């Protein structure tokens, strides 16, 4: 199994540009998450989803959008990139919260907005 | 909202020594997770603590959870260089699916 796959691994955007960070998992996990990690900091939750068609805001949702049309995919959209969105973005998934499963993280996307 | 605080933020320790990383959280959490992150890498799951008094051990690392004190600890026994990494705790906000992370503890083990 590939686990959680994120693409691209690196990207440089100009201010005002848009892009979609892709996240896909092949473990049939219901729960999926997007986090951002600023240099030397912890992870901040952007959006999460508990199943196809269901999404909810996390701690820092402004400037981002998500969709969950399938169980496997959870793309993160940046509409108008700003320098404050320079960060490393991690996607994660989990089978089922109530059973206490751990979360599997992708390898991350390093985004720079200039 | 759940706030998760770790201390210390940075820990430099000698090989062979013992130390504890503390993770306090501000409100009721269903469960507590510990992760390890190597520089430039993703996060690796270490422990999931599901109930009060839970203790889990793997090698030189032992994690525990005290839900009454809203405290989890990660104890390092006889540290070795390979344990150098950043360690994060994360709490699941009760009755939600929000997993909230602490700021991390950067551990450096030197000879």
Tab-separated table of C-alpha atoms in Angstrom, chain B residues 3-97:
chain	number	residue	atom	x	y	z
B	3	UNK	CA	-4.922	23.969	23.739
B	4	UNK	CA	-1.954	21.656	23.975
B	5	UNK	CA	1.274	22.849	25.539
B	6	UNK	CA	4.562	21.037	25.676
B	7	UNK	CA	7.624	21.665	27.738
B	8	UNK	CA	10.410	21.984	27.374
B	9	UNK	CA	10.433	23.320	23.837
B	10	UNK	CA	14.046	22.378	23.438
B	11	UNK	CA	15.988	19.684	25.228
B	12	UNK	CA	19.658	18.942	24.918
B	13	UNK	CA	20.695	15.856	26.805
B	14	UNK	CA	23.650	13.591	27.148
B	15	UNK	CA	23.599	9.998	26.013
B	16	UNK	CA	22.693	7.634	28.798
B	17	UNK	CA	20.621	10.169	30.737
B	18	UNK	CA	16.918	10.063	31.498
B	19	UNK	CA	14.440	12.845	30.904
B	20	UNK	CA	10.731	13.571	30.620
B	21	UNK	CA	8.776	15.676	28.170
B	22	UNK	CA	5.502	17.081	29.491
B	23	UNK	CA	2.298	17.673	27.586
B	24	UNK	CA	-0.515	19.631	29.223
B	25	UNK	CA	-3.881	20.142	27.618
B	26	UNK	CA	-6.504	22.692	28.500
B	27	UNK	CA	-9.780	20.828	28.307
B	28	UNK	CA	-11.176	17.340	28.163
B	29	UNK	CA	-9.583	15.243	25.481
B	30	UNK	CA	-10.713	11.807	24.344
B	31	UNK	CA	-7.225	10.574	23.743
B	32	UNK	CA	-3.621	11.642	23.464
B	33	UNK	CA	-1.114	10.909	20.736
B	34	UNK	CA	2.665	11.148	20.532
B	35	UNK	CA	4.518	11.619	17.267
B	36	UNK	CA	8.126	11.864	16.213
B	37	UNK	CA	9.394	14.057	13.382
B	38	UNK	CA	12.901	13.962	11.945
B	39	UNK	CA	14.176	17.132	10.220
B	40	UNK	CA	12.522	17.620	6.848
B	41	UNK	CA	10.449	14.483	7.263
B	42	UNK	CA	6.862	13.592	7.961
B	43	UNK	CA	5.416	12.526	11.307
B	44	UNK	CA	5.738	9.025	12.655
B	45	UNK	CA	3.173	7.726	15.125
B	46	UNK	CA	4.667	6.605	18.441
B	47	UNK	CA	1.823	6.087	20.917
B	48	UNK	CA	-1.933	6.373	21.261
B	49	UNK	CA	-3.176	6.732	24.854
B	50	UNK	CA	-6.869	6.045	25.202
B	51	UNK	CA	-7.740	6.262	28.880
B	52	UNK	CA	-6.707	7.535	32.274
B	53	UNK	CA	-3.677	5.708	33.602
B	54	UNK	CA	-2.695	4.347	30.204
B	55	UNK	CA	0.995	3.563	29.885
B	56	UNK	CA	2.738	2.434	26.734
B	57	UNK	CA	6.382	1.613	26.138
B	58	UNK	CA	8.465	1.098	23.058
B	59	UNK	CA	12.187	0.693	23.470
B	60	UNK	CA	13.588	3.635	25.426
B	61	UNK	CA	10.360	5.642	25.250
B	62	UNK	CA	7.455	5.380	27.644
B	63	UNK	CA	4.289	7.445	27.464
B	64	UNK	CA	1.607	7.874	30.101
B	65	UNK	CA	-1.683	9.693	30.460
B	66	UNK	CA	-3.355	11.271	33.486
B	67	UNK	CA	-6.702	12.636	32.341
B	68	UNK	CA	-7.536	14.136	35.726
B	69	UNK	CA	-4.405	16.272	35.660
B	70	UNK	CA	-4.770	16.757	31.883
B	71	UNK	CA	-1.171	15.673	31.541
B	72	UNK	CA	0.727	13.247	29.390
B	73	UNK	CA	4.407	12.490	29.719
B	74	UNK	CA	6.977	10.989	27.395
B	75	UNK	CA	9.839	9.516	29.381
B	76	UNK	CA	13.179	8.832	27.768
B	77	UNK	CA	15.399	6.225	29.378
B	78	UNK	CA	19.155	6.089	28.739
B	79	UNK	CA	18.990	8.372	25.719
B	80	UNK	CA	20.883	7.519	22.548
B	81	UNK	CA	21.731	9.753	19.589
B	82	UNK	CA	19.124	8.066	17.376
B	83	UNK	CA	16.391	9.551	19.541
B	84	UNK	CA	17.311	13.064	18.378
B	85	UNK	CA	14.154	14.429	16.740
B	86	UNK	CA	11.188	16.667	17.445
B	87	UNK	CA	8.436	15.078	19.511
B	88	UNK	CA	4.841	16.235	19.319
B	89	UNK	CA	1.881	15.431	21.470
B	90	UNK	CA	-1.624	15.879	20.110
B	91	UNK	CA	-5.021	15.708	21.760
B	92	UNK	CA	-8.361	14.813	20.255
B	93	UNK	CA	-10.931	17.394	21.318
B	94	UNK	CA	-13.689	15.478	23.090
B	95	UNK	CA	-16.782	14.720	21.006
B	96	UNK	CA	-15.137	16.119	17.893
B	97	UNK	CA	-12.730	14.900	15.279
